[in-house]
Coordinates of C-alpha atoms and ligand atoms in Angstrom, one line a residue:
X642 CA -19.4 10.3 -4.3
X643 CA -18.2 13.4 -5.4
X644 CA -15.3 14.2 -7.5
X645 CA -12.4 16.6 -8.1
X646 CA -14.9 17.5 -11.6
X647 CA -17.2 18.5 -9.1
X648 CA -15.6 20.6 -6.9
X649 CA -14.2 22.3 -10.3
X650 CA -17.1 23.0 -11.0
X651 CA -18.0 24.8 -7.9
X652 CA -15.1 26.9 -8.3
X653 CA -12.1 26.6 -6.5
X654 CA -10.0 29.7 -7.6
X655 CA -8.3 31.2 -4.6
X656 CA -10.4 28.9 -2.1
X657 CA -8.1 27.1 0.3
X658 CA -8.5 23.0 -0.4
X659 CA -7.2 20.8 2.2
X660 CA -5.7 17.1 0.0
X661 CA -5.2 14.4 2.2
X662 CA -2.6 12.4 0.3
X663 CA -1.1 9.0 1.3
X664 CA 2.8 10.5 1.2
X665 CA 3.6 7.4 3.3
X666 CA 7.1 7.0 1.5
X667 CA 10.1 4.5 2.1
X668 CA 13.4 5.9 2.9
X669 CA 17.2 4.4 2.1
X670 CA 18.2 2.3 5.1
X671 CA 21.7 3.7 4.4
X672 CA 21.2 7.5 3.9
X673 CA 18.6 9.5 6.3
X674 CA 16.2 11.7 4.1
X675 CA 16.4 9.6 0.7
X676 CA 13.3 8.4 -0.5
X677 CA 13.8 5.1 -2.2
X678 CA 10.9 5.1 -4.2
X679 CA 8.7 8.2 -4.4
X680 CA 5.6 6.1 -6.5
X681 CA 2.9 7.3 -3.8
X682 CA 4.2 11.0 -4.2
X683 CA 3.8 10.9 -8.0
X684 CA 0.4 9.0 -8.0
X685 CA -0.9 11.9 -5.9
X686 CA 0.3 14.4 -8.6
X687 CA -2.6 14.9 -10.9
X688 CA -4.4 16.4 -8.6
X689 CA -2.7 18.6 -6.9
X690 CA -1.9 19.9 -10.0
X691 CA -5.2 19.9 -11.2
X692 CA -6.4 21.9 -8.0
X693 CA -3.4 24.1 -8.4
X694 CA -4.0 25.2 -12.1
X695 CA -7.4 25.7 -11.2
X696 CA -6.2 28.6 -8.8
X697 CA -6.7 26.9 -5.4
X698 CA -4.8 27.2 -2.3
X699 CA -3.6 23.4 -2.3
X700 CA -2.9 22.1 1.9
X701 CA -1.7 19.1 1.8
X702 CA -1.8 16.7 4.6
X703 CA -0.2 12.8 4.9
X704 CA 0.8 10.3 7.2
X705 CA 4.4 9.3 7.4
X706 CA 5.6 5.5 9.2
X707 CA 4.1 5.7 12.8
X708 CA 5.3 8.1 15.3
X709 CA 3.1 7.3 18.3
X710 CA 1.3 11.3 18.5
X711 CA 3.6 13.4 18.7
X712 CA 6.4 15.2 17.1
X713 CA 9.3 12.4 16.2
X714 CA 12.3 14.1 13.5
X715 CA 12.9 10.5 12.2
X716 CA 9.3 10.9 10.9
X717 CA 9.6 14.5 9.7
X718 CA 7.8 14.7 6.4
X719 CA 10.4 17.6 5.6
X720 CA 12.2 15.5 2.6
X721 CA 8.4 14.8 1.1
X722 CA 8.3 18.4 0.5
X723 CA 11.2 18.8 -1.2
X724 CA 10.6 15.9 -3.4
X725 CA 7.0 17.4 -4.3
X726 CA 8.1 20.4 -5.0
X727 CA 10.8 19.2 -7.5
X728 CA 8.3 16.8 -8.8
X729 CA 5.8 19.9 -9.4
X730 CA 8.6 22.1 -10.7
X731 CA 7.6 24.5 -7.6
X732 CA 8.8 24.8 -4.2
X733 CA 6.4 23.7 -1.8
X734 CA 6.0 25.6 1.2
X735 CA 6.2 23.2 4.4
X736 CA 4.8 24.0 7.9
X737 CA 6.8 22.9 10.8
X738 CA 3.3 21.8 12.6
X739 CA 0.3 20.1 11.3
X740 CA -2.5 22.1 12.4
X741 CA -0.1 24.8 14.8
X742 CA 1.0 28.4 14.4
X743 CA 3.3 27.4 11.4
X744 CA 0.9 25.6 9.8
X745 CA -1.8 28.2 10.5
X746 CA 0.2 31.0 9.4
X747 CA 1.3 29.0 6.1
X748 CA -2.5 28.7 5.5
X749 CA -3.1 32.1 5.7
X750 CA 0.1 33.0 3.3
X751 CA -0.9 30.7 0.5
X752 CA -1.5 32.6 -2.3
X753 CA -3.3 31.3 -5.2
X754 CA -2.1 28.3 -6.8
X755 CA 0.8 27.4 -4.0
X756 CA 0.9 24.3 -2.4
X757 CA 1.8 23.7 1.5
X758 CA 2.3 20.1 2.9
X759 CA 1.6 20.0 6.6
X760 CA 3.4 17.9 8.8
X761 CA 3.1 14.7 9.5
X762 CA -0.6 14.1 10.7
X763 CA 0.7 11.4 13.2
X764 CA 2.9 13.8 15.2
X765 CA -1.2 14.9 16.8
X766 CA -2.3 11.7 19.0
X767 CA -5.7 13.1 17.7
X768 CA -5.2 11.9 14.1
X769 CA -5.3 7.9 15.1
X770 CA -7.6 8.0 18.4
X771 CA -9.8 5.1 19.0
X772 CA -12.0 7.9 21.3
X773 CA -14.2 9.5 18.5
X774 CA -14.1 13.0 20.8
X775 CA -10.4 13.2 20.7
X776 CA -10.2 12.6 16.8
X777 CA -13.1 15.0 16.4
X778 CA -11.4 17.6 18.0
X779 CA -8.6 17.3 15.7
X780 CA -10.2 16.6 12.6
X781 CA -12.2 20.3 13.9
X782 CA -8.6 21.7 14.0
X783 CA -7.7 20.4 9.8
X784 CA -11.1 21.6 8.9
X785 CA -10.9 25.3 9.7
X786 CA -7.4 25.5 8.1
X787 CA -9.8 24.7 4.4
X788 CA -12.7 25.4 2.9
X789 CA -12.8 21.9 0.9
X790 CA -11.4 18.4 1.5
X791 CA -10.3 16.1 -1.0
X792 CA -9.3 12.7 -0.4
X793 CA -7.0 11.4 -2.1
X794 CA -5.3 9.2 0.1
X795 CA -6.2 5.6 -1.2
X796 CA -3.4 3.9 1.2
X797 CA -5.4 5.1 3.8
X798 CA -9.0 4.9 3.3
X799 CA -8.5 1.6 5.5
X800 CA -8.2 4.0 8.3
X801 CA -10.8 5.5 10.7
X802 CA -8.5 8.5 11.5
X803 CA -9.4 12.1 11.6
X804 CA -7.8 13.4 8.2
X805 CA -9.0 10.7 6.3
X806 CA -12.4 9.6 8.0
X807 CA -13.8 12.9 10.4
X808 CA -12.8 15.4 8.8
X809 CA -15.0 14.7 5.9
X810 CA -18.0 15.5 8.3
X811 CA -16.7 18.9 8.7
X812 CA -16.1 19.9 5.2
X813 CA -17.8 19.7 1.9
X814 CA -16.1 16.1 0.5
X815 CA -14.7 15.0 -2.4
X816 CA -13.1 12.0 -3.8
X817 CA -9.8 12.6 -6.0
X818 CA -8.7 11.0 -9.4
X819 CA -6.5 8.0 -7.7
X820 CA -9.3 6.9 -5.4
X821 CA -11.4 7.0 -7.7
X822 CA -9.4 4.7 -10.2
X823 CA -8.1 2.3 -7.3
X824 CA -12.0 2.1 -6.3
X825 CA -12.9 1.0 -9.6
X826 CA -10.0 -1.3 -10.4
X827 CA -10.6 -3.2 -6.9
X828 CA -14.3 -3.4 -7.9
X829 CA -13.5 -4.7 -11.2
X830 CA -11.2 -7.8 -10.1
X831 CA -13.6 -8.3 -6.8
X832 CA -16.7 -8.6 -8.4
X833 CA -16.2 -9.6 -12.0
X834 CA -12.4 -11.0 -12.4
X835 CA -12.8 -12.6 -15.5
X836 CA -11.7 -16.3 -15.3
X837 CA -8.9 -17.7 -15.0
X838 CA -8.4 -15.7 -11.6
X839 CA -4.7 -16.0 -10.4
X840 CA -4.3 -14.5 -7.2
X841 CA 0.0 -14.1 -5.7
X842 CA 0.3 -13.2 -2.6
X843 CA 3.7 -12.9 -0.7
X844 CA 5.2 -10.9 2.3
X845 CA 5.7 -12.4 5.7
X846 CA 2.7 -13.2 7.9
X847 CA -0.3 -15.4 7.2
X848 CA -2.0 -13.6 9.9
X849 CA -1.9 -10.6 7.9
X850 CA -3.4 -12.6 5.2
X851 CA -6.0 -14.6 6.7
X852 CA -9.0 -12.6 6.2
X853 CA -7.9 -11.8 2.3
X854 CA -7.3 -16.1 2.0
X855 CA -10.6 -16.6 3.0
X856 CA -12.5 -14.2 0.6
X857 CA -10.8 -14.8 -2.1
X858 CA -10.2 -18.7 -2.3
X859 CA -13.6 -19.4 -3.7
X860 CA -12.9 -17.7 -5.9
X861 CA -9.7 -17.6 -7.7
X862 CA -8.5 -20.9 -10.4
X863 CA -5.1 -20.8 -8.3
X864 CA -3.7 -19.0 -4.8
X865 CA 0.1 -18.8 -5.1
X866 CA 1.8 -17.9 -1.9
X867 CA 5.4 -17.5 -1.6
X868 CA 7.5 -15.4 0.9
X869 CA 8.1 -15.3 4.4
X870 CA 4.7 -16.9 4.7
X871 CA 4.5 -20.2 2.9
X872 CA 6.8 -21.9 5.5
X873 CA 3.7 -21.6 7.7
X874 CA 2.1 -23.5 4.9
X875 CA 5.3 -25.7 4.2
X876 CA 5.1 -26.7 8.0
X877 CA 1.2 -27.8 8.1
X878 CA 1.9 -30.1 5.2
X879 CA 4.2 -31.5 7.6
X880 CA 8.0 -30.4 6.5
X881 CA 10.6 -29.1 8.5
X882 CA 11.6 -25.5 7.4
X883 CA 14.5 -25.0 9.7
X884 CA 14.9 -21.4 10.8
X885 CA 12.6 -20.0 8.1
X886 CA 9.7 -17.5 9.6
X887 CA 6.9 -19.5 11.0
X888 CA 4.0 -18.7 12.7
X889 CA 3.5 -21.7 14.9
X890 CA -0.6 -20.4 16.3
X891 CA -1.3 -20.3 12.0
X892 CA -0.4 -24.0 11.6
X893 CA -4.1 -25.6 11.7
X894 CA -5.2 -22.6 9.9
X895 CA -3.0 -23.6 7.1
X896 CA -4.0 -26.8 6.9
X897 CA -7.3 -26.1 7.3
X898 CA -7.0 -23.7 4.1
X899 CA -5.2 -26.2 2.1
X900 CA -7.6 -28.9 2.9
X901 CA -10.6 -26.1 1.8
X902 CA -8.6 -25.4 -0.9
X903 CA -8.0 -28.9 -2.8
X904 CA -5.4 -28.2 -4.9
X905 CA -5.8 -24.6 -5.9
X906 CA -3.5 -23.3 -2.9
X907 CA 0.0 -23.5 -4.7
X908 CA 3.3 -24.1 -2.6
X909 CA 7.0 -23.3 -3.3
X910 CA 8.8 -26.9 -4.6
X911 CA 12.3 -25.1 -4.0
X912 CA 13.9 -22.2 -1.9
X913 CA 16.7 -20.2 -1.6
X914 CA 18.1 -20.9 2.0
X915 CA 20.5 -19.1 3.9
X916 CA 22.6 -19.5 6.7
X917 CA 21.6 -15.6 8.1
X918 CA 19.6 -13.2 6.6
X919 CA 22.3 -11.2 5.2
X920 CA 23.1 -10.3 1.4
X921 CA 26.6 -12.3 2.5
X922 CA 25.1 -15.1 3.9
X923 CA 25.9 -18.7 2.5
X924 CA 23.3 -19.9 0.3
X925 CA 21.8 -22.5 -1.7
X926 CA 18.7 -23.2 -3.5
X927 CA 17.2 -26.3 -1.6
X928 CA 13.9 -28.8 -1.7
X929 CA 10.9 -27.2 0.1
X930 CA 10.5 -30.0 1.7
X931 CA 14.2 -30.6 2.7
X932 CA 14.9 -26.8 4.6
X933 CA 18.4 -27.5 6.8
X934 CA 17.7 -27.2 10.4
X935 CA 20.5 -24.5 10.3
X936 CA 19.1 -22.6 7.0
X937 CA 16.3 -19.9 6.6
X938 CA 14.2 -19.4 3.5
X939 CA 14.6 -16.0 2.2
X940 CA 13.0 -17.0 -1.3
X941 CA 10.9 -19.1 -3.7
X942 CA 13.4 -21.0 -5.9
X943 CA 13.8 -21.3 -9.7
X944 CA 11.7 -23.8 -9.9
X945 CA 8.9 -22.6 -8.3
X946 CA 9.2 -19.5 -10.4
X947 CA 8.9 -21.8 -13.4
X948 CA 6.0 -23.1 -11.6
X949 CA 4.4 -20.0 -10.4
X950 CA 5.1 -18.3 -13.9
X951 CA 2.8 -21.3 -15.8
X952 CA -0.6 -20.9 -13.6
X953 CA 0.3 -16.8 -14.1
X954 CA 0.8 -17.4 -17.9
X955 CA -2.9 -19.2 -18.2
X956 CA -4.5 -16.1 -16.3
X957 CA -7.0 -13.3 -17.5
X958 CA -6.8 -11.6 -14.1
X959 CA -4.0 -11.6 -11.7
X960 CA -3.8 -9.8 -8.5
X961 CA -0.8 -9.8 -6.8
X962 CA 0.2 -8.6 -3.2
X963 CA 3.8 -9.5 -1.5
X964 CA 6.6 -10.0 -2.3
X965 CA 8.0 -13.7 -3.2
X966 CA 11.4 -12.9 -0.5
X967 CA 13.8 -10.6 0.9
X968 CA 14.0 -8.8 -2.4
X969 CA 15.4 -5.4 -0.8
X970 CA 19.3 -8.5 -1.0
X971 CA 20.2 -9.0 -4.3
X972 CA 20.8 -13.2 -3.9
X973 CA 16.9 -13.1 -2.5
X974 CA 15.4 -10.9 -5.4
X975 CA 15.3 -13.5 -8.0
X976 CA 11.9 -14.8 -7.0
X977 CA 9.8 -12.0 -7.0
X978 CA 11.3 -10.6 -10.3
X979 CA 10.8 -14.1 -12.2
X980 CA 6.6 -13.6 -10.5
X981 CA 6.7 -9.7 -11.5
X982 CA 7.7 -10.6 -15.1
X983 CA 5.5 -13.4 -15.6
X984 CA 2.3 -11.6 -14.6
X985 CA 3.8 -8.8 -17.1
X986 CA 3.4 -11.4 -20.2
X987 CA 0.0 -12.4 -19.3
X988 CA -2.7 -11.6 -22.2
X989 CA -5.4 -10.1 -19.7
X990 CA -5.7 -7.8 -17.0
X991 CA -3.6 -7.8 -13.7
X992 CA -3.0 -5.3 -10.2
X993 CA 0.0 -5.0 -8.3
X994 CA -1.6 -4.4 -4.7
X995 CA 0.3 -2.4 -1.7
X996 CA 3.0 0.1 -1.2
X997 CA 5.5 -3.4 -1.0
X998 CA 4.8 -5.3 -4.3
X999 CA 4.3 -1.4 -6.0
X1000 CA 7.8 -0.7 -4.5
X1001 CA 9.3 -3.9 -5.4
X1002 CA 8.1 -3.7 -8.9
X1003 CA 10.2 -0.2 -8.9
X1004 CA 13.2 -1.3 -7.2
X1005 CA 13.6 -4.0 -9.5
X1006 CA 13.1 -1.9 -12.1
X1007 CA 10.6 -3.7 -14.1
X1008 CA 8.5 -1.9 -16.7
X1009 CA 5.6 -0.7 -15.1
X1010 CA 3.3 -0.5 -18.3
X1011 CA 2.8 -4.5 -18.2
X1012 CA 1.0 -3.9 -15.3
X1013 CA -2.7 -3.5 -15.8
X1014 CA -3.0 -1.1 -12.1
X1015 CA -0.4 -0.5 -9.7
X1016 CA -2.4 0.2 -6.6
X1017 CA -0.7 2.9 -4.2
X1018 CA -2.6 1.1 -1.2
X1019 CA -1.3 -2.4 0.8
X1020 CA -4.0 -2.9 3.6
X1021 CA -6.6 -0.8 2.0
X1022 CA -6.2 -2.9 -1.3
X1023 CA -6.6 -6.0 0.7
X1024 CA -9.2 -5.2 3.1
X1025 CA -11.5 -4.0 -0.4
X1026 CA -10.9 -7.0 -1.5
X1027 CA -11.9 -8.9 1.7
X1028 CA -15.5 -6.6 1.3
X1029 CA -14.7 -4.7 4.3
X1030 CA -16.0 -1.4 4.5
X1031 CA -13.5 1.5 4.2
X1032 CA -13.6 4.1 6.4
X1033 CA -12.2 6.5 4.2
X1034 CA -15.1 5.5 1.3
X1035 CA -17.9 5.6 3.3
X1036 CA -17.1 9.1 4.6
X1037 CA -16.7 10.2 0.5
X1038 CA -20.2 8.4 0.2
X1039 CA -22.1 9.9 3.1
Ligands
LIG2294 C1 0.5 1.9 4.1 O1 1.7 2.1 4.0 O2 0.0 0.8 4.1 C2 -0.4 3.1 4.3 O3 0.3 4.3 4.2 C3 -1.1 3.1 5.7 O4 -0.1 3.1 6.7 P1 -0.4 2.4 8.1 O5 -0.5 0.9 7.8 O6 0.7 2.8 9.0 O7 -1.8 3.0 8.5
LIG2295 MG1 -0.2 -0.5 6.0

């Protein structure tokens, strides 16, 4: 793979650089255009600023939410731009189009050291075809607006679309400093997590889960699972959980893990149950295996913190994905702040994986530094861990 040092060293003063970046941001639900955390913006700073003090014409390019191909204002990455400019203490120019006359004409104005952002890559049904032809032609489209490509995009390397898999066919390829340090972080915990290997995962479907589950249980001293899925769980031990999520088809595949597992999956004991999921709801912490009919669970209880927070405390490697409940509520936050501290304390090494937990962590406003790696990528982290090939990575290989 070749890296941002490499295409340094091939000079990149005044040559145009085209940066895919995973700008994939959340907004305030209560005021349009504020970003409410800007964590994948910063990651991505290095090396645009990097690229830029070495004199290039800096395009960068991102996916924002999903817009189904073509131009949608409520995905407009327009406040992205502001944000990076302030961020790089530089306006940055912003074309209206991704690869049309404003973003061509924007190209052709850079001057060296400026940095564009196209718009959103999703606005072109091109950029997430399933018909190689159609994402060829538009990853053809990106590649004349460069002479380079760096991806830097590690939320998306999970993804076989144009600006982050094709278009690295059509342009000499390189890999930039936060895919290169999620790449090796990921390696590190998949292949050599030394022992004991705590894994937390959270968030609200086992289905989304599965695949991770299963790679990982043989080999991890403990699986914790809270949030929105352990009811799933809860239910194929054979509790009620009321009105709590459930994925009824997952059932047997729950018990079927807990069986494999013997022991090492670890369940809630107590949750926090609400009448409605609403900050104002009535609520009351409550037996995991005594959920009202009339209640949901919106999160793991004290107890199971205490719980969860012991097997972290033993562990040399934690990786953690989900969070423990509705954390976004105030009354529901408590779980995944008592989880986020405890795998702070740990005496070893521990990842925060996806744009949730990363988000979470921020929100909350927990110290980031007791985190051995916050990764910038949700899917992509889990599908590296479940050995899948990236996309993304293998096109910075080939
Ligand atoms: C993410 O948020 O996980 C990445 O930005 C990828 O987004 P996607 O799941 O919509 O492809
Ligand atoms: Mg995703």
């Amino acid at each position: 793979m070749k890296t941002l040092d490499d295409l340094l060293g091939e000079g990149v003063s005044g040559r145009r650089v085209l940066v895919r970046a995973d700008l994939n941001v959340p907004f305030d639900k209560n005021e349009a255009g504020k970003i409410s955390d800007d964590g994948r913006i910063r990651a991505v700073l290095p090396t645009l600023i990097t690229l830029r003090d070495a004199g290039a014409r800096v395009i960068v390019c991102s996916h924002l939410g999903r817009p189904k191909g073509a131009p949608d204002p409520k995905y407009t990455l327009g406040p992205v731009a502001t944000r990076l400019g302030e961020l790089l203490g530089n306006p940055v120019v912003f074309a209206e189009d991704t690869v049309g006359p404003s973003a061509k004409a924007a190209a052709d104005a850079l001057t060296d050291g400026q940095v564009l952002l196209l718009e959103n890559l999703r606005f072109n049904a091109g950029e997430t075809s399933k018909d190689d032809a159609e994402r060829g032609a538009f990853a053809d489209e990106l590649a004349t607006l460069a002479d380079f490509y760096v991806d830097d995009a590690f939320g998306a390397v999970h993804r076989k679309h144009a600006s982050v898999y094709d278009v690295a066919a059509r342009l000499p390829q390189y890999a930039g400093g936060l895919v290169l340090k999620e790449v090796e972080v990921l390696r590190k915990v998949t292949e050599t997590p030394e022992q004991p290997y705590v894994v937390v995962l959270g968030g609200s479907k086992v289905s989304d889960k599965l695949a991770v589950i299963q790679a990982l249980l043989p080999k991890v001293d403990k699986l914790l699972v809270g949030g929105g899925m352990c009811f799933t769980f809860l239910k194929a031990q054979g509790h009620e959980v009321g009105k709590s999520l459930l994925e009824a088809e997952m059932i047997d595949t729950c018990a079927d893990l807990l069986a494999q597992a013997a022991g090492r999956i670890v369940l809630p004991v107590d949750v926090v149950a609400a009448t409605a999921f609403d900050a104002g709801a009535e609520h009351d912490v409550v037996r995991a295996e005594a959920i009202p009919a009339d209640r949901l669970g919106l999160d793991i209880g004290p107890e199971s913190v205490a719980l969860f927070a012991e097997a972290i405390g033993s562990a040399k490697t934690v990786f953690w994905n989900g969070p423990m409940g509705v954390f976004e509520l105030a009354p529901f936050a408590a779980g995944t702040r008592g989880v986020a501290e405890a795998i702070t304390k740990i005496d070893g090494f521990s990842v925060v994986g996806g744009g949730d937990s990363a988000a979470a962590v921020r929100t909350l406003g927990i110290d980031e530094s007791g985190f051995g790696h916050i990764s910038t990528g949700g899917g992509a982290s889990l599908e590296y861990l479940e050995g899948k090939t990236l996309p993304g990575i293998l096109a910075l290989e080939s």
